[in-house]
mmCIF file with all atom_site columns, C-alpha atoms in Angstrom:
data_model
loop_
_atom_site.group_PDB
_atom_site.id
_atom_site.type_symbol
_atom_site.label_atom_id
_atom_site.label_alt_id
_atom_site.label_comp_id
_atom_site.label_asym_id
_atom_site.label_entity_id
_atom_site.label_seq_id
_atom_site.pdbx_PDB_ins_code
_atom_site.Cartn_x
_atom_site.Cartn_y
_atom_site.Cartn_z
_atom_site.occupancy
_atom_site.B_iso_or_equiv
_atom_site.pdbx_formal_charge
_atom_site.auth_seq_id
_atom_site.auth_comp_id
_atom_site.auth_asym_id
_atom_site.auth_atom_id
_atom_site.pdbx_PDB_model_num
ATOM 1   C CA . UNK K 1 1   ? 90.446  96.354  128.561 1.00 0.00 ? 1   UNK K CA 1
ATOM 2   C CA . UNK K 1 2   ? 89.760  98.730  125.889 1.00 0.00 ? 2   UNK K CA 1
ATOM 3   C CA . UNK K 1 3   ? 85.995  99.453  124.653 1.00 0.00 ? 3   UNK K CA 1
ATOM 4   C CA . UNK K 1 4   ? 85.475  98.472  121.052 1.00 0.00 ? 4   UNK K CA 1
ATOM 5   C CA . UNK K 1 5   ? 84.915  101.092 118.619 1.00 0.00 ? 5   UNK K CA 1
ATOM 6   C CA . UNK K 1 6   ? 81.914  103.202 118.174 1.00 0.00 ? 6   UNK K CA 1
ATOM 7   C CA . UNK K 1 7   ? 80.694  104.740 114.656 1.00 0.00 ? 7   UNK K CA 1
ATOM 8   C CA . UNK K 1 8   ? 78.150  107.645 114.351 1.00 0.00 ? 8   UNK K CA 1
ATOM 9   C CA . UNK K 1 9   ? 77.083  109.470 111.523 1.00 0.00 ? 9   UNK K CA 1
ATOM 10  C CA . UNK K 1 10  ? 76.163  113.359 112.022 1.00 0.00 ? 10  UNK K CA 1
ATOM 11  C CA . UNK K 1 11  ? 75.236  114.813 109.307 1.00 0.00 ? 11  UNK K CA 1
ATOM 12  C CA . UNK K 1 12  ? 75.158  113.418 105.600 1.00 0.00 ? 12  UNK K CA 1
ATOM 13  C CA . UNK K 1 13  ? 78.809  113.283 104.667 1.00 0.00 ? 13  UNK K CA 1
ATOM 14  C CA . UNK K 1 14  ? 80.501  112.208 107.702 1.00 0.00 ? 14  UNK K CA 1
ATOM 15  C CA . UNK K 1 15  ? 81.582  109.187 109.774 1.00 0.00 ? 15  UNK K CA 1
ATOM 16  C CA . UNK K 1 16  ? 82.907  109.378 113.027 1.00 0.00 ? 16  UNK K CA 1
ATOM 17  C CA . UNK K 1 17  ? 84.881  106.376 115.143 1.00 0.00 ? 17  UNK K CA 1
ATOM 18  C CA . UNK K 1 18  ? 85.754  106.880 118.432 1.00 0.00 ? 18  UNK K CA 1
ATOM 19  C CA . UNK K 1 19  ? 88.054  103.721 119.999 1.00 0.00 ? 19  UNK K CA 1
ATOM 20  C CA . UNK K 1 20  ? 89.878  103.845 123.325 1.00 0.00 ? 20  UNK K CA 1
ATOM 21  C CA . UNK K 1 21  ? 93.385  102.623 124.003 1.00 0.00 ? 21  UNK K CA 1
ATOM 22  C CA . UNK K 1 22  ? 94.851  100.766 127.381 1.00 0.00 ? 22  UNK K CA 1
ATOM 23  C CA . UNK K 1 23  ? 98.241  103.121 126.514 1.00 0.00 ? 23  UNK K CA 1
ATOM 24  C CA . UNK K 1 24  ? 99.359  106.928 126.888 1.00 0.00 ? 24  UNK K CA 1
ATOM 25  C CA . UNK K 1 25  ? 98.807  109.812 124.319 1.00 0.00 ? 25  UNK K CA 1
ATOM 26  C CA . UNK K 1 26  ? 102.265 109.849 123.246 1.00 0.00 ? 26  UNK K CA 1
ATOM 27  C CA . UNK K 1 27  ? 102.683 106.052 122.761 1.00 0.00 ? 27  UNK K CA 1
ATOM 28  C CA . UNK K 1 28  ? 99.553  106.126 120.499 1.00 0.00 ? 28  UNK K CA 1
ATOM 29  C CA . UNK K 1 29  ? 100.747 109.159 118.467 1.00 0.00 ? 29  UNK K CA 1
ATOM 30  C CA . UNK K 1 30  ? 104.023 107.660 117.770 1.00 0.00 ? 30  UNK K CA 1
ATOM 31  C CA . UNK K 1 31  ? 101.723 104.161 116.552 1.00 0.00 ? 31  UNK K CA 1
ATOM 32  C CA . UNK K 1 32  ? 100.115 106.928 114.207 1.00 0.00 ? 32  UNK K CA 1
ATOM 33  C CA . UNK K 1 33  ? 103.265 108.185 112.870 1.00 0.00 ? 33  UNK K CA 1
ATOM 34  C CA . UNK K 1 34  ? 105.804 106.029 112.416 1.00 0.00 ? 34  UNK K CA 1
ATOM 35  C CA . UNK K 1 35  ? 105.855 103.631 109.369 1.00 0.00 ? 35  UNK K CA 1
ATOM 36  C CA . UNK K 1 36  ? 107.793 100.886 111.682 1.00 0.00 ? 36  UNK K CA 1
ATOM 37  C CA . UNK K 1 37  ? 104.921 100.759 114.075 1.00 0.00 ? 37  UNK K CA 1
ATOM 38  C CA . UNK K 1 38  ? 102.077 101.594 111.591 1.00 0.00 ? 38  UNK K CA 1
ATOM 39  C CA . UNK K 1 39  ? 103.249 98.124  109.884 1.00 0.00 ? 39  UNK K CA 1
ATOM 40  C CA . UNK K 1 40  ? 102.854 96.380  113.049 1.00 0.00 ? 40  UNK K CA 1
ATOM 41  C CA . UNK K 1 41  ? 98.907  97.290  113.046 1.00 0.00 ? 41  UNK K CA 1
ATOM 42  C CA . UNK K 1 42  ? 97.494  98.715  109.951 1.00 0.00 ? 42  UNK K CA 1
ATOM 43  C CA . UNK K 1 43  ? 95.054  96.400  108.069 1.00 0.00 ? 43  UNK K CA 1
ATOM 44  C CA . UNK K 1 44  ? 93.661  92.796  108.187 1.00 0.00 ? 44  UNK K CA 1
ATOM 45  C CA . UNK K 1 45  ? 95.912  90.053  109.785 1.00 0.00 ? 45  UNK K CA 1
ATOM 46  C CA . UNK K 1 46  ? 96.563  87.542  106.830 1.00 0.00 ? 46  UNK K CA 1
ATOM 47  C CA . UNK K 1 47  ? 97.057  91.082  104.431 1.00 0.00 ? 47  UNK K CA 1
ATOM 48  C CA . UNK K 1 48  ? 101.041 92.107  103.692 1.00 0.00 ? 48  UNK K CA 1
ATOM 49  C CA . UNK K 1 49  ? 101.495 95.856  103.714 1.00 0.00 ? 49  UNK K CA 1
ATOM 50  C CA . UNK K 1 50  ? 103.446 96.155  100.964 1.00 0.00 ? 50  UNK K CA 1
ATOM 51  C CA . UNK K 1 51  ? 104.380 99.947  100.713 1.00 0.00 ? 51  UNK K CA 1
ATOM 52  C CA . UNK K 1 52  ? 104.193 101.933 104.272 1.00 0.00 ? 52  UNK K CA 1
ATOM 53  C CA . UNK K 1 53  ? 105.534 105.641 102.932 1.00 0.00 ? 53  UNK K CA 1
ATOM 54  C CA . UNK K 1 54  ? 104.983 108.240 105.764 1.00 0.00 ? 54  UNK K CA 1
ATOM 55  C CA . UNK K 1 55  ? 106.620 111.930 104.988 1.00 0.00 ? 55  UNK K CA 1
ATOM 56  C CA . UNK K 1 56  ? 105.442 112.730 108.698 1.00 0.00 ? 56  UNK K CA 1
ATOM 57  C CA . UNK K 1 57  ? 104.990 116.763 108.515 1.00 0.00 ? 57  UNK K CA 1
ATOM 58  C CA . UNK K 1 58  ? 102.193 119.063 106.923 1.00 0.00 ? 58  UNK K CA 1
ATOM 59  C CA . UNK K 1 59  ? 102.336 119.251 103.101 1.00 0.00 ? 59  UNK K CA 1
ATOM 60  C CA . UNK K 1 60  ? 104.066 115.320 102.944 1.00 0.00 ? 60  UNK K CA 1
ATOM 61  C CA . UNK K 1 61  ? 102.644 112.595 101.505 1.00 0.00 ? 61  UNK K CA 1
ATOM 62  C CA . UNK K 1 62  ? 101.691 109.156 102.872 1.00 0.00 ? 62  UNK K CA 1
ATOM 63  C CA . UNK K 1 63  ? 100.908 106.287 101.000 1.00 0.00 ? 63  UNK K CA 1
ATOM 64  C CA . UNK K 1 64  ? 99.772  102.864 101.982 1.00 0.00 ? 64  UNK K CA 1
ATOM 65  C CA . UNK K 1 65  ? 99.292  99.600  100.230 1.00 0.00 ? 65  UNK K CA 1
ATOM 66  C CA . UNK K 1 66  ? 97.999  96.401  101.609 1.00 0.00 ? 66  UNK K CA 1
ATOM 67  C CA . UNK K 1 67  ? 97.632  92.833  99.554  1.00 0.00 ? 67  UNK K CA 1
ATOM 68  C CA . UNK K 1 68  ? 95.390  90.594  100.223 1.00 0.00 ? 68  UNK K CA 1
ATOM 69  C CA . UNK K 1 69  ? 96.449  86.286  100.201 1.00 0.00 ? 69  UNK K CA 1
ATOM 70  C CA . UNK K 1 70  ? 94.099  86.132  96.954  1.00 0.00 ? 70  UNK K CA 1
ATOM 71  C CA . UNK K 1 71  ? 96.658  89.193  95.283  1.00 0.00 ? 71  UNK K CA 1
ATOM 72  C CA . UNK K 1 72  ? 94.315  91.889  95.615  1.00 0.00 ? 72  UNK K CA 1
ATOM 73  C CA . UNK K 1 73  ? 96.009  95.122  96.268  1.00 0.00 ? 73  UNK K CA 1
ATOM 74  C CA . UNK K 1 74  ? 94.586  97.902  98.546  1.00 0.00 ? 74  UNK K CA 1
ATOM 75  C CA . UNK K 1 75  ? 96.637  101.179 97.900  1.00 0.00 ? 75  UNK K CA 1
ATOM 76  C CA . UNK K 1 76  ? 95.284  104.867 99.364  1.00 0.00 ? 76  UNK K CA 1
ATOM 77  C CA . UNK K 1 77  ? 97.372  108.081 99.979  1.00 0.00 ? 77  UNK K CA 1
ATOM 78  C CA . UNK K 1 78  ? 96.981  111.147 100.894 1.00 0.00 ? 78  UNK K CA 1
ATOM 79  C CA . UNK K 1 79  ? 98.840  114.932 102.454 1.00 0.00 ? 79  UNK K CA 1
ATOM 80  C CA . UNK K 1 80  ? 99.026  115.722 105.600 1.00 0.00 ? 80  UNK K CA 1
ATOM 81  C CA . UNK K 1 81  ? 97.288  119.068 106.173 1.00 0.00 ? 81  UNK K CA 1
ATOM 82  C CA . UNK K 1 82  ? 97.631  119.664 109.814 1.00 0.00 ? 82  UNK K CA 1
ATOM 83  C CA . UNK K 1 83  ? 99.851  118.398 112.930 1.00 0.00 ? 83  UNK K CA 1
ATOM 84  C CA . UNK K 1 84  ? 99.235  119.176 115.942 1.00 0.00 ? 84  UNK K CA 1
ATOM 85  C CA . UNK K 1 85  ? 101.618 116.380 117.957 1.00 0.00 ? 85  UNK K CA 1
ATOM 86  C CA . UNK K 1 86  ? 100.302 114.666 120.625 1.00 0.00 ? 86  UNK K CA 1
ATOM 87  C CA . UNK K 1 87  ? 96.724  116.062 119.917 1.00 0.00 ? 87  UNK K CA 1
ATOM 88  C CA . UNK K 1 88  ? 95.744  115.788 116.359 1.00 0.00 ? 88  UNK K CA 1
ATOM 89  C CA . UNK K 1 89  ? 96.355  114.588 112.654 1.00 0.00 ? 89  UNK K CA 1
ATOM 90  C CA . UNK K 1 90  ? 94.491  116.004 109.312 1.00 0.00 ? 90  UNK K CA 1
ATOM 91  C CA . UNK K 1 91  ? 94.999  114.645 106.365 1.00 0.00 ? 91  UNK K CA 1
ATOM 92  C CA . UNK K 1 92  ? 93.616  114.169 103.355 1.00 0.00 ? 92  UNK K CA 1
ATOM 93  C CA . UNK K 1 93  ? 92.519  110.338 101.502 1.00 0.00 ? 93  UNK K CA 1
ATOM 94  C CA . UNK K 1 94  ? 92.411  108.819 97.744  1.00 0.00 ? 94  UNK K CA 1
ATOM 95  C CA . UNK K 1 95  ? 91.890  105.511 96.999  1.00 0.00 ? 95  UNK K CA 1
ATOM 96  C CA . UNK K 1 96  ? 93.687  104.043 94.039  1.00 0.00 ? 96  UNK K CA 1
ATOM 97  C CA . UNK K 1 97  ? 90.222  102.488 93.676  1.00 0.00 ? 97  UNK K CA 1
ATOM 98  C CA . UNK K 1 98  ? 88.247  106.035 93.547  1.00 0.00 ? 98  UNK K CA 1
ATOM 99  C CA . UNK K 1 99  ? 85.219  104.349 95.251  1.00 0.00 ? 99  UNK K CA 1
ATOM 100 C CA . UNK K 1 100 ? 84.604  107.594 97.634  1.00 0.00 ? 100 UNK K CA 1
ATOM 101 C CA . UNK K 1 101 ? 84.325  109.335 93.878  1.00 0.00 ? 101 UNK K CA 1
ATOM 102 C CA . UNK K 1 102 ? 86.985  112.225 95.526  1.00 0.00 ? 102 UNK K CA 1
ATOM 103 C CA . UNK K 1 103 ? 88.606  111.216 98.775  1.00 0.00 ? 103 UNK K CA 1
ATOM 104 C CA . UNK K 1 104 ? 87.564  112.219 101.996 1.00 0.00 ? 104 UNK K CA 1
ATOM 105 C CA . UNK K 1 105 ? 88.730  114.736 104.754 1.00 0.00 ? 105 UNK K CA 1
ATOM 106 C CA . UNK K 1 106 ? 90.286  112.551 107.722 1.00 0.00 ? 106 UNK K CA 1
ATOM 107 C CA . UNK K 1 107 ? 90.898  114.218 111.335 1.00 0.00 ? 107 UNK K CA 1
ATOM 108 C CA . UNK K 1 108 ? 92.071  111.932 114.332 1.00 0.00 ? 108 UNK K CA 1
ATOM 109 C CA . UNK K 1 109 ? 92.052  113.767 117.956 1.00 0.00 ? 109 UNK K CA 1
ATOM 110 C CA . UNK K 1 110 ? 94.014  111.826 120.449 1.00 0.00 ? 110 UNK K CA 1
ATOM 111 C CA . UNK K 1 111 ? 92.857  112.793 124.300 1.00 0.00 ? 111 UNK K CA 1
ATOM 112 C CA . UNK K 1 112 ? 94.358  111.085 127.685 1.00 0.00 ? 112 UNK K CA 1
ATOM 113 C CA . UNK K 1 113 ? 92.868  110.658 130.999 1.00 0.00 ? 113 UNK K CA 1
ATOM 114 C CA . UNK K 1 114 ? 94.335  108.535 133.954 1.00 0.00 ? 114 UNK K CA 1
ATOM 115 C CA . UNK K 1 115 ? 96.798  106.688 130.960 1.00 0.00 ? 115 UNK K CA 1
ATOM 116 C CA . UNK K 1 116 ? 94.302  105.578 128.700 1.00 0.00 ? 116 UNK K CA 1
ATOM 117 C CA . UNK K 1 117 ? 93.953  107.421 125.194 1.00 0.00 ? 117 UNK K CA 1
ATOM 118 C CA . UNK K 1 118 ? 90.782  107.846 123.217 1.00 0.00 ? 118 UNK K CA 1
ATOM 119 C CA . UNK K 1 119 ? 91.138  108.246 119.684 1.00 0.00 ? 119 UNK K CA 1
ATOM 120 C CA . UNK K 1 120 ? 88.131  109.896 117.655 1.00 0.00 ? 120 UNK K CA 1
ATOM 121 C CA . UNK K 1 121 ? 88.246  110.255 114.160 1.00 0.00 ? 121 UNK K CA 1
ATOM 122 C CA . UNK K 1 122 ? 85.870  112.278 111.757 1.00 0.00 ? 122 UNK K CA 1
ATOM 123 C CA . UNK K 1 123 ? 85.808  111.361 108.220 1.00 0.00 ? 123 UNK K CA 1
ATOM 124 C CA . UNK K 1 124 ? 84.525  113.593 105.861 1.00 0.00 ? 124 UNK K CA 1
ATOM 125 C CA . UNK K 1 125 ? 83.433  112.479 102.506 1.00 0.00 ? 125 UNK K CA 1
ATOM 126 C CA . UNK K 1 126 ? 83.160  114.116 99.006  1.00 0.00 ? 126 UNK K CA 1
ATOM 127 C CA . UNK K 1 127 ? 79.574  113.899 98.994  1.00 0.00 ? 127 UNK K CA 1
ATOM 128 C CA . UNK K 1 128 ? 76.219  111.841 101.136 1.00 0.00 ? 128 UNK K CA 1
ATOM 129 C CA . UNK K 1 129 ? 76.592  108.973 98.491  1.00 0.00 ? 129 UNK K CA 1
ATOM 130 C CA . UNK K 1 130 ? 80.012  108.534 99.125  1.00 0.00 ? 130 UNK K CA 1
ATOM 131 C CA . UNK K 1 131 ? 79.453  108.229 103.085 1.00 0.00 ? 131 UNK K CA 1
ATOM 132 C CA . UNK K 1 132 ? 76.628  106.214 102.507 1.00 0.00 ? 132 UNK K CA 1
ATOM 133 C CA . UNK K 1 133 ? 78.735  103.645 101.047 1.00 0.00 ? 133 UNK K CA 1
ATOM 134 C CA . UNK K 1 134 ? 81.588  103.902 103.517 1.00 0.00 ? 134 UNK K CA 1
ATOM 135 C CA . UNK K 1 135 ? 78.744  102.794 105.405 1.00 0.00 ? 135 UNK K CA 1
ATOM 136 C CA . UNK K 1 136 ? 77.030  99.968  103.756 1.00 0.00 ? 136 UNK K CA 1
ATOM 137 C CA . UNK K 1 137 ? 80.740  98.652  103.378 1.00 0.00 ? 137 UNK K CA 1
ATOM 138 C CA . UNK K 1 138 ? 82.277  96.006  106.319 1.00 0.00 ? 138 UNK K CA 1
ATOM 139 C CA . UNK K 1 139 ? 84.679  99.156  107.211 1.00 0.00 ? 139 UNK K CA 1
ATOM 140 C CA . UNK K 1 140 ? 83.382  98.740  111.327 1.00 0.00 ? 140 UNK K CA 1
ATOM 141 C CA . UNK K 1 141 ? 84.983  95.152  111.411 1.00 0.00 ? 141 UNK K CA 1
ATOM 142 C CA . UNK K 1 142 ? 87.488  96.054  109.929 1.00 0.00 ? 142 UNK K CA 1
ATOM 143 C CA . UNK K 1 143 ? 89.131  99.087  111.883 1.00 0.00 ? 143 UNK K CA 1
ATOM 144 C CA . UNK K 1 144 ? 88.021  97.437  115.027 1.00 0.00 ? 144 UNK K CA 1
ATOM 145 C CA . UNK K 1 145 ? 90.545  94.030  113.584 1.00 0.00 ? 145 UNK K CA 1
ATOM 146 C CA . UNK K 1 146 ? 93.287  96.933  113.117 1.00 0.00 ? 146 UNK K CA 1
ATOM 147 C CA . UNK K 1 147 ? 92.729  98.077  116.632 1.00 0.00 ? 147 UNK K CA 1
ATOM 148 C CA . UNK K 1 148 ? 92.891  95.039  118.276 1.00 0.00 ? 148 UNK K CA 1
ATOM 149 C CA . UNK K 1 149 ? 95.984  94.701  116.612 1.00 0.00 ? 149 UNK K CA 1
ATOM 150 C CA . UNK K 1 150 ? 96.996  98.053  117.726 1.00 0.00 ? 150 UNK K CA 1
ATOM 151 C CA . UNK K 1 151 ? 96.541  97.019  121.140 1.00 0.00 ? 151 UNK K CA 1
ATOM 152 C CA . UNK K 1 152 ? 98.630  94.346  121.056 1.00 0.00 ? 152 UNK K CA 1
ATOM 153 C CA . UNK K 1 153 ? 101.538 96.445  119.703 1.00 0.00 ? 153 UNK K CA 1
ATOM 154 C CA . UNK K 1 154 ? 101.116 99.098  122.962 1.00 0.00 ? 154 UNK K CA 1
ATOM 155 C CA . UNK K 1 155 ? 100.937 96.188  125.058 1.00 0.00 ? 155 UNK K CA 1
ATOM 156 C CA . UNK K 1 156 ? 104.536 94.905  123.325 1.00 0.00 ? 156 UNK K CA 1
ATOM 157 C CA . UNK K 1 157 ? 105.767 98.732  123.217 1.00 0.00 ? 157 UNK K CA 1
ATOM 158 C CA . UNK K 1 158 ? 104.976 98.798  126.499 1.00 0.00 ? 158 UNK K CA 1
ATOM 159 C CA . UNK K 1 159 ? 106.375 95.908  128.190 1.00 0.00 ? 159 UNK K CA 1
ATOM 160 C CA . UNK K 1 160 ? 109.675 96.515  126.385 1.00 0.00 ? 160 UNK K CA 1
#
């Protein structure tokens, strides 16, 4: 059973989330990367994604947009600025809502030991108020709903 997600804060601008996965490296990475299974997992349960654009290489764009049953639209995007396949994604993040008030910095490391992957992303933001209200915001509950989800899609992935 995977442990739920952990969130520290080192220093003033950034978040980090560590989460462990019940799957290999590779199977994770591919969850990561491909807009097939990042629609499977990405977001809150009763949201559509509605645009799932991944130009999977450094210097490409990605671009995500999730609606909510009420009609409220969630859209961020964002370059890739470093892959480093299994181990590690960089990339950059905008919100079409600029509530960070200039993106943030995203890393995600992906290490395996005995077939279970941790995944520990830092997030950097633009500035201390920015990561203060990343903070003060329900963001906890809701990565940990997306990785639940996630879960279930390795668990499909597999058993196929």
């Amino acid at each position: 059973m995977p442990k739920p997600l952990t969130i520290t804060t080192p220093g003033d601008r950034d978040i980090v989330v560590v989460r462990e996965f019940d799957a290999p490296r590779d199977l994770v990475w591919l969850c990561y990367s491909k807009p097939e299974l990042v629609r499977r997992w990405y977001g809150l349960p009763d949201w559509q994604m509605t645009v799932c654009e991944i130009d999977f290489r450094v210097g490409g764009k990605w671009r995500f947009v999730t609606k909510s049953p009420g009609g409220y639209e969630l859209g961020s995007q964002g370059l890739y600025t470093g892959i480093t396949e299994p181990e590690r994604i960089a990339q950059t993040e905008y919100y079409d809502d600029d509530w960070t008030k200039g993106g943030s910095e995203n890393v995600v490391a992906f290490t395996e030991h005995d077939g279970r992957t941790t995944a520990t992303m830092t997030v950097t933001y633009s500035s201390p108020e920015a990561r203060a209200a990343a903070v003060a915001t329900p963001m906890a509950d809701g990565m940990e709903i997306g990785f639940k989800r996630l879960d279930a899609v390795l668990a499909e992935e597999l058993a196929a």
